[in-house]
Coordinates of N, CA and C in Angstrom, one line a residue:
X267 N -30.0 -9.5 -4.5 CA -29.0 -9.7 -3.5 C -27.8 -10.2 -4.0
X268 N -26.6 -9.8 -3.4 CA -25.3 -10.2 -4.0 C -25.1 -11.7 -3.7
X269 N -24.4 -12.3 -4.5 CA -24.0 -13.7 -4.3 C -22.4 -13.8 -4.0
X270 N -21.8 -12.6 -4.0 CA -20.4 -12.6 -3.8 C -20.2 -11.6 -2.5
X271 N -19.3 -12.1 -1.7 CA -18.9 -11.3 -0.5 C -17.5 -11.3 -0.2
X272 N -17.1 -10.2 0.5 CA -15.7 -10.2 1.1 C -15.8 -10.0 2.7
X273 N -15.0 -10.9 3.2 CA -15.0 -11.0 4.7 C -14.0 -10.0 5.3
X274 N -14.5 -9.1 6.1 CA -13.6 -8.0 6.6 C -13.5 -8.2 8.1
X275 N -12.3 -8.1 8.7 CA -12.0 -8.1 10.1 C -11.2 -6.9 10.5
X276 N -11.7 -6.3 11.5 CA -10.9 -5.1 12.2 C -11.0 -5.3 13.7
X277 N -9.8 -5.7 14.2 CA -9.7 -5.9 15.7 C -10.7 -6.9 16.2
X278 N -10.9 -8.0 15.6 CA -11.8 -8.9 16.1 C -13.2 -8.7 15.7
X279 N -13.5 -7.6 15.0 CA -14.9 -7.3 14.6 C -15.0 -7.8 13.1
X280 N -15.9 -8.8 12.9 CA -16.0 -9.3 11.5 C -17.3 -8.9 11.0
X281 N -17.3 -8.5 9.6 CA -18.4 -8.1 8.7 C -18.2 -8.7 7.4
X282 N -19.3 -9.3 6.9 CA -19.5 -9.8 5.6 C -20.0 -8.8 4.7
X283 N -19.1 -8.3 3.7 CA -19.5 -7.2 2.8 C -20.0 -7.7 1.5
X284 N -21.2 -7.4 1.1 CA -21.6 -7.9 -0.4 C -20.7 -7.1 -1.3
X285 N -20.4 -7.8 -2.4 CA -19.7 -7.3 -3.5 C -20.6 -6.9 -4.6
X286 N -20.6 -5.6 -5.0 CA -21.7 -5.1 -5.9 C -20.9 -4.4 -7.0
X287 N -21.4 -4.7 -8.2 CA -21.1 -4.0 -9.5 C -21.4 -2.6 -9.4
X288 N -20.4 -1.7 -9.9 CA -20.7 -0.3 -9.9 C -20.6 0.1 -11.4
X289 N -20.0 -0.7 -12.2 CA -20.1 -0.5 -13.6 C -19.8 -1.9 -14.3
X290 N -19.7 -1.9 -15.7 CA -19.6 -3.3 -16.4 C -18.4 -4.0 -16.1
X291 N -17.3 -3.3 -15.5 CA -16.0 -4.0 -15.4 C -15.6 -4.0 -13.8
X292 N -16.2 -3.2 -13.1 CA -15.7 -3.0 -11.6 C -16.8 -3.3 -10.6
X293 N -16.3 -3.8 -9.5 CA -17.2 -4.1 -8.4 C -16.5 -3.7 -7.2
X294 N -17.3 -3.3 -6.1 CA -16.7 -3.0 -4.8 C -17.3 -3.8 -3.7
X295 N -16.6 -3.9 -2.6 CA -17.2 -4.5 -1.4 C -17.9 -3.4 -0.7
X296 N -19.2 -3.5 -0.5 CA -20.0 -2.3 0.1 C -19.7 -2.3 1.6
X297 N -19.1 -1.3 2.1 CA -18.8 -1.0 3.5 C -19.6 0.0 4.0
X298 N -20.6 -0.3 4.8 CA -21.5 0.7 5.4 C -21.5 0.5 6.8
X299 N -20.9 1.4 7.5 CA -20.8 1.4 9.0 C -22.0 2.2 9.6
X300 N -22.7 3.0 8.8 CA -23.8 3.7 9.4 C -24.8 2.8 10.2
X301 N -25.0 3.1 11.4 CA -25.9 2.3 12.2 C -25.3 1.1 12.9
X302 N -24.0 0.8 12.6 CA -23.2 -0.2 13.3 C -22.4 0.3 14.4
X303 N -22.9 0.4 15.6 CA -22.4 1.0 16.7 C -21.1 0.2 17.1
X304 N -21.2 -1.1 17.2 CA -20.0 -1.9 17.5 C -18.7 -1.5 16.7
X305 N -19.0 -1.7 15.3 CA -17.9 -1.4 14.4 C -17.4 0.0 14.5
X306 N -18.3 0.9 14.6 CA -17.9 2.4 14.7 C -17.0 2.6 15.8
X307 N -17.4 2.1 17.0 CA -16.7 2.3 18.1 C -15.2 1.6 18.2
X308 N -15.2 0.4 17.6 CA -13.9 -0.3 17.5 C -13.0 0.5 16.6
X309 N -13.5 1.0 15.4 CA -12.7 1.8 14.4 C -12.3 3.1 15.0
X310 N -13.2 3.8 15.7 CA -12.7 4.9 16.4 C -11.6 4.8 17.4
X311 N -11.8 3.8 18.2 CA -10.7 3.4 19.2 C -9.3 3.1 18.4
X312 N -9.4 2.4 17.3 CA -8.1 2.2 16.6 C -7.6 3.4 15.9
X313 N -8.5 4.2 15.3 CA -8.0 5.4 14.6 C -7.5 6.5 15.6
X314 N -8.1 6.5 16.8 CA -7.7 7.5 17.8 C -6.1 7.3 18.0
X315 N -5.5 6.1 17.9 CA -4.0 6.0 18.0 C -3.2 6.6 17.0
X316 N -3.9 6.9 15.8 CA -3.2 7.4 14.7 C -3.5 9.0 14.6
X317 N -4.2 9.6 15.4 CA -4.5 11.0 15.2 C -3.1 11.8 15.5
X318 N -2.9 12.6 14.4 CA -1.6 13.4 14.5 C -1.6 14.3 15.8
X319 N -0.5 14.5 16.4 CA -0.5 15.4 17.5 C -0.7 16.8 17.1
X320 N -1.4 17.6 17.8 CA -1.7 19.0 17.3 C -3.0 19.1 16.6
X321 N -3.7 18.0 16.4 CA -5.0 18.1 15.7 C -5.9 18.9 16.5
X322 N -6.6 19.9 15.8 CA -7.5 20.8 16.6 C -9.0 20.7 16.2
X323 N -9.2 20.3 14.9 CA -10.5 20.1 14.4 C -10.6 18.8 13.5
X324 N -11.6 18.1 13.8 CA -12.0 16.9 12.8 C -13.0 17.4 11.7
X325 N -12.8 16.8 10.5 CA -13.9 17.1 9.4 C -14.1 15.9 8.6
X326 N -15.3 15.7 8.4 CA -15.7 14.5 7.4 C -16.8 15.1 6.5
X327 N -17.0 14.4 5.5 CA -18.1 14.6 4.5 C -19.4 13.8 4.8
X328 N -20.5 14.4 4.6 CA -21.8 13.7 4.8 C -21.7 12.5 3.9
X329 N -22.1 11.4 4.3 CA -22.9 11.0 5.5 C -22.2 9.9 6.3
X330 N -21.5 9.0 5.6 CA -21.1 7.8 6.2 C -20.0 8.0 7.3
X331 N -19.3 9.0 7.2 CA -18.2 9.3 8.1 C -18.7 10.0 9.4
X332 N -19.9 10.5 9.4 CA -20.3 11.2 10.5 C -20.3 10.5 12.0
X333 N -20.8 9.4 12.0 CA -20.8 8.6 13.3 C -19.5 8.4 13.8
X334 N -18.5 8.0 12.8 CA -17.2 7.7 13.1 C -16.4 9.0 13.7
X335 N -16.7 10.1 13.0 CA -16.1 11.5 13.4 C -16.6 11.9 14.7
X336 N -17.9 11.7 15.0 CA -18.6 12.0 16.2 C -17.8 11.2 17.4
X337 N -17.7 10.0 17.1 CA -17.0 9.1 18.2 C -15.5 9.5 18.5
X338 N -14.8 9.8 17.4 CA -13.4 10.2 17.6 C -13.5 11.6 18.3
X339 N -14.4 12.5 17.9 CA -14.4 13.9 18.7 C -14.7 13.7 20.2
X340 N -15.6 12.8 20.5 CA -15.9 12.5 21.9 C -14.6 12.0 22.6
X341 N -14.0 11.0 22.0 CA -12.9 10.5 22.6 C -11.7 11.4 22.7
X342 N -11.5 12.4 21.8 CA -10.6 13.4 21.9 C -10.9 14.6 22.8
X343 N -12.1 14.6 23.3 CA -12.6 15.7 24.3 C -13.0 17.0 23.3
X344 N -13.2 16.8 22.1 CA -13.6 17.9 21.3 C -15.1 18.2 21.4
X345 N -15.6 19.3 21.5 CA -17.0 19.7 21.6 C -17.7 19.8 20.3
X346 N -16.9 20.0 19.2 CA -17.5 20.1 17.8 C -16.7 19.5 16.8
X347 N -17.3 19.0 15.7 CA -16.5 18.6 14.5 C -17.2 19.2 13.4
X348 N -16.6 19.1 12.1 CA -17.1 19.8 11.0 C -17.5 18.8 10.0
X349 N -18.8 19.1 9.4 CA -19.3 18.2 8.4 C -19.5 19.0 7.0
X350 N -18.8 18.5 5.9 CA -19.1 19.1 4.6 C -20.3 18.5 4.2
X351 N -21.3 19.2 3.8 CA -22.6 18.7 3.3 C -22.6 18.6 1.8
X352 N -23.5 17.8 1.3 CA -23.7 17.6 -0.2 C -24.7 18.4 -0.7
X353 N -25.4 19.2 0.0 CA -26.3 20.2 -0.5 C -26.4 21.5 0.3
X354 N -26.9 22.5 -0.1 CA -27.0 23.6 0.7 C -28.3 23.5 1.6
X355 N -28.1 23.9 2.8 CA -29.3 23.8 3.7 C -29.8 25.2 4.0
X356 N -31.0 25.5 4.4 CA -31.5 26.7 4.7 C -30.7 27.6 5.7
X357 N -30.2 26.8 6.7 CA -29.3 27.5 7.6 C -27.9 27.9 7.4
X358 N -27.5 27.6 6.2 CA -26.2 27.7 5.7 C -26.0 29.1 5.0
X359 N -25.6 30.1 5.7 CA -25.3 31.5 5.1 C -24.1 31.6 4.5
X360 N -23.9 32.0 3.3 CA -22.8 32.2 2.5 C -21.8 30.8 2.6
X361 N -22.3 29.7 2.1 CA -21.4 28.5 2.2 C -20.4 28.6 1.3
X362 N -19.2 27.9 1.7 CA -18.1 27.7 0.8 C -18.5 26.3 -0.1
X363 N -18.0 26.3 -1.3 CA -18.4 25.1 -2.1 C -17.2 24.7 -3.0
X364 N -17.1 23.3 -3.1 CA -16.1 22.8 -4.1 C -16.8 21.5 -4.7
X365 N -16.2 21.1 -5.8 CA -16.8 19.9 -6.5 C -16.0 18.8 -6.1
X366 N -16.6 17.4 -6.2 CA -16.0 16.3 -5.8 C -16.4 15.3 -6.8
X367 N -15.5 14.2 -7.1 CA -15.9 13.0 -7.8 C -15.5 11.9 -6.8
X368 N -16.5 10.9 -6.7 CA -16.2 9.8 -5.9 C -16.6 8.6 -6.7
X369 N -15.9 7.4 -6.3 CA -16.1 6.1 -7.0 C -17.6 5.7 -6.8
X370 N -18.1 6.1 -5.7 CA -19.6 5.5 -5.4 C -20.7 6.4 -5.7
X371 N -20.4 7.6 -6.2 CA -21.4 8.7 -6.5 C -21.3 8.9 -8.0
X372 N -22.4 8.8 -8.8 CA -22.5 9.0 -10.2 C -22.2 10.4 -10.5
X373 N -21.2 10.8 -11.3 CA -21.1 12.1 -11.8 C -20.4 12.9 -10.7
X374 N -20.4 14.2 -10.8 CA -19.8 15.2 -9.9 C -20.8 15.6 -8.8
X375 N -20.3 15.8 -7.7 CA -21.1 16.2 -6.6 C -20.4 17.4 -6.0
X376 N -21.2 18.2 -5.2 CA -20.6 19.3 -4.5 C -20.6 19.2 -3.1
X377 N -19.5 19.7 -2.5 CA -19.5 19.7 -1.0 C -19.6 21.1 -0.5
X378 N -20.4 21.4 0.6 CA -20.6 22.7 1.0 C -20.2 22.9 2.5
X379 N -19.8 24.0 2.8 CA -19.3 24.1 4.3 C -20.0 25.4 4.8
X380 N -20.6 25.3 5.9 CA -21.3 26.6 6.4 C -20.2 27.4 7.1
X381 N -20.6 28.7 7.0 CA -19.6 29.9 7.4 C -19.1 29.6 8.9
X382 N -20.0 29.2 9.8 CA -19.6 28.9 11.1 C -18.5 27.9 11.3
X383 N -18.6 26.8 10.4 CA -17.6 25.7 10.4 C -16.3 26.3 9.8
X384 N -16.5 27.1 8.7 CA -15.1 27.7 8.2 C -14.4 28.5 9.2
X385 N -15.2 29.2 10.0 CA -14.6 30.1 11.0 C -13.9 29.3 12.1
X386 N -14.5 28.0 12.5 CA -13.9 27.1 13.4 C -12.7 26.6 13.0
X387 N -12.4 26.5 11.6 CA -11.3 25.9 11.1 C -10.2 26.9 10.9
X388 N -10.5 28.1 10.7 CA -9.5 29.2 10.3 C -8.3 29.2 11.3
X389 N -7.1 29.0 10.7 CA -5.8 29.0 11.5 C -5.7 27.7 12.4
X390 N -6.5 26.7 12.2 CA -6.4 25.5 13.0 C -5.9 24.3 12.2
X391 N -5.4 23.2 12.8 CA -5.0 22.0 12.3 C -6.1 21.1 12.3
X392 N -6.5 20.7 11.0 CA -7.7 19.9 10.7 C -7.3 18.5 10.1
X393 N -7.9 17.5 10.8 CA -7.7 16.1 10.4 C -9.1 15.7 9.5
X394 N -8.7 15.3 8.3 CA -9.9 14.8 7.5 C -10.2 13.3 7.8
X395 N -11.4 13.0 7.9 CA -11.9 11.5 8.2 C -13.0 11.1 7.1
X396 N -12.9 10.0 6.8 CA -13.9 9.3 6.0 C -14.0 7.8 6.4
X397 N -15.0 7.1 5.8 CA -15.1 5.7 6.1 C -14.2 4.9 5.2
X398 N -14.0 5.3 3.9 CA -13.2 4.7 2.9 C -12.6 5.7 2.0
X399 N -11.2 5.5 1.8 CA -10.5 6.3 0.8 C -10.3 5.4 -0.4
X400 N -10.8 6.0 -1.6 CA -10.6 5.0 -2.8 C -9.8 5.9 -3.8
X401 N -10.5 6.7 -4.6 CA -9.8 7.6 -5.6 C -9.2 8.8 -4.9
X402 N -9.6 9.1 -3.6 CA -9.2 10.3 -3.1 C -9.8 11.6 -3.4
X403 N -11.0 11.5 -4.2 CA -11.7 12.6 -4.6 C -12.4 13.4 -3.4
X404 N -13.1 12.7 -2.6 CA -13.6 13.4 -1.4 C -12.6 14.0 -0.6
X405 N -11.5 13.4 -0.3 CA -10.6 13.9 0.5 C -9.9 15.3 -0.2
X406 N -9.8 15.1 -1.4 CA -9.3 16.4 -2.2 C -10.3 17.5 -2.0
X407 N -11.4 17.2 -2.1 CA -12.5 18.2 -1.9 C -12.5 18.8 -0.5
X408 N -12.4 17.9 0.5 CA -12.3 18.5 1.8 C -11.0 19.2 2.0
X409 N -9.9 18.8 1.5 CA -8.7 19.7 1.6 C -8.9 21.1 1.0
X410 N -9.6 21.1 -0.2 CA -9.9 22.4 -0.7 C -10.7 23.2 0.2
X411 N -11.8 22.7 0.8 CA -12.6 23.4 1.7 C -11.8 24.0 2.9
X412 N -10.9 23.1 3.5 CA -10.1 23.6 4.5 C -9.2 24.8 4.1
X413 N -8.7 24.6 3.0 CA -7.7 25.8 2.4 C -8.6 27.0 2.2
X414 N -9.9 27.0 1.7 CA -10.7 28.1 1.5 C -11.1 28.7 2.8
X415 N -11.2 27.8 3.9 CA -11.6 28.4 5.1 C -10.3 28.8 6.0
X416 N -9.2 28.8 5.5 CA -7.9 29.2 6.1 C -7.4 28.3 7.1
X417 N -7.8 27.0 7.1 CA -7.2 26.1 8.0 C -6.1 25.3 7.4
X418 N -5.4 24.3 8.1 CA -4.3 23.5 7.6 C -4.6 22.1 7.8
X419 N -4.6 21.3 6.7 CA -4.9 19.8 6.7 C -3.7 19.3 7.3
X420 N -3.8 18.5 8.4 CA -2.7 17.8 9.0 C -2.6 16.3 8.8
X421 N -3.7 15.8 8.1 CA -3.8 14.4 7.8 C -5.1 13.9 7.3
X422 N -5.0 12.7 6.6 CA -6.2 12.1 6.0 C -6.3 10.7 6.6
X423 N -7.5 10.3 7.2 CA -7.6 9.1 7.7 C -9.0 8.4 7.4
X424 N -9.0 7.1 7.3 CA -10.2 6.3 7.0 C -10.0 5.0 7.7
X425 N -11.2 4.3 7.7 CA -11.2 2.9 8.2 C -10.5 2.0 7.1
X426 N -10.9 2.3 5.8 CA -10.4 1.4 4.8 C -9.8 2.1 3.7
X427 N -8.7 1.6 3.1 CA -8.1 2.2 1.9 C -8.5 1.2 0.8
X428 N -9.1 1.6 -0.3 CA -9.7 0.7 -1.3 C -8.8 0.7 -2.5
X429 N -8.6 -0.4 -3.0 CA -7.8 -0.6 -4.3 C -6.3 0.0 -4.1
X430 N -5.9 0.8 -5.1 CA -4.7 1.4 -5.0 C -4.3 2.4 -3.9
X431 N -5.4 2.9 -3.4 CA -5.2 3.7 -2.2 C -4.5 3.1 -1.1
X432 N -4.6 1.6 -0.9 CA -3.9 1.0 0.1 C -2.3 1.0 -0.1
X433 N -2.0 1.5 -1.2 CA -0.5 1.6 -1.5 C 0.1 3.0 -1.1
X434 N -0.8 3.9 -0.8 CA -0.4 5.3 -0.5 C 0.2 5.3 0.8
X435 N 1.2 6.2 1.1 CA 1.9 6.4 2.4 C 1.6 7.5 3.0
X436 N 0.7 8.4 2.3 CA 0.3 9.8 2.8 C -1.2 9.7 3.6
X437 N -1.6 8.5 3.7 CA -3.0 8.4 4.4 C -2.8 7.4 5.6
X438 N -3.7 7.5 6.6 CA -3.8 6.6 7.7 C -5.1 5.8 7.6
X439 N -5.0 4.5 7.6 CA -6.2 3.6 7.6 C -5.9 2.3 8.4
X440 N -7.2 1.6 8.6 CA -7.0 0.4 9.5 C -6.7 -0.8 8.6
X441 N -7.3 -0.9 7.5 CA -7.2 -2.1 6.6 C -7.4 -1.9 5.1
X442 N -6.7 -2.6 4.3 CA -7.0 -2.5 2.9 C -8.3 -3.1 2.4
X443 N -8.9 -2.6 1.4 CA -10.1 -3.2 0.8 C -9.8 -3.4 -0.7
X444 N -9.8 -4.7 -1.2 CA -9.6 -4.8 -2.5 C -10.8 -4.3 -3.4
X445 N -10.4 -4.1 -4.8 CA -11.4 -3.9 -5.8 C -11.7 -5.3 -6.4
X446 N -12.8 -5.4 -7.1 CA -13.1 -6.7 -7.7 C -13.6 -6.4 -9.1
X447 N -13.4 -7.5 -9.9 CA -14.1 -7.4 -11.3 C -15.6 -7.6 -11.1
X448 N -16.2 -7.0 -12.1 CA -17.7 -7.1 -12.1 C -18.1 -8.5 -12.1
X449 N -19.4 -8.8 -11.7 CA -19.9 -10.1 -11.7 C -19.7 -10.7 -13.1
X450 N -19.4 -12.0 -13.3 CA -19.2 -12.6 -14.4 C -17.7 -12.6 -14.9
X451 N -16.9 -11.8 -14.1 CA -15.5 -11.7 -14.4 C -14.7 -12.0 -13.1
X452 N -14.6 -13.3 -12.7 CA -14.2 -13.9 -11.5 C -12.9 -13.1 -10.9
X453 N -13.0 -13.0 -9.6 CA -11.7 -12.6 -9.0 C -11.6 -11.2 -8.6
X454 N -10.6 -11.0 -7.9 CA -10.2 -9.5 -7.5 C -9.3 -8.9 -8.5
X455 N -9.4 -7.6 -8.6 CA -8.4 -6.9 -9.6 C -7.0 -7.0 -9.2

């Protein structure tokens, strides 16, 4: 169990995030909103205010962004949203595929988009959603999928922007999330 924590507050909703080493020099505050209905709904309400006009489709990558995207889709009156999956499922006929590198995933991973979702995005304005933007690898992979499907990415949005991502002006987010030195190397980076 972690002995270090980062206290996060979003619109009065407070969460204590454990700080966990991801390698010998770097640690992150583990932000997991899966299963947290209160936090998901508060974040969806706040992100709803930032949705670009003309957005027609919402897209996220499995898994942690799914409840947030589902809530946003409901609030926008959308009947569907798109999920880029991390493996090919039996029901996926002729999936599109791109590679992704993420700070929280060891090595490269692939993201897959089923044909029906690609058809849904063709010619549409697509907003990309995730729980955290850090290196931007997942967003880059989702943008590539949107391009392959013939859609147009109109924005990238997340609950948190981690580390240097918080300095970006091309993404929408609710709060910054610092990076930390690995245990034994006190302080934030």
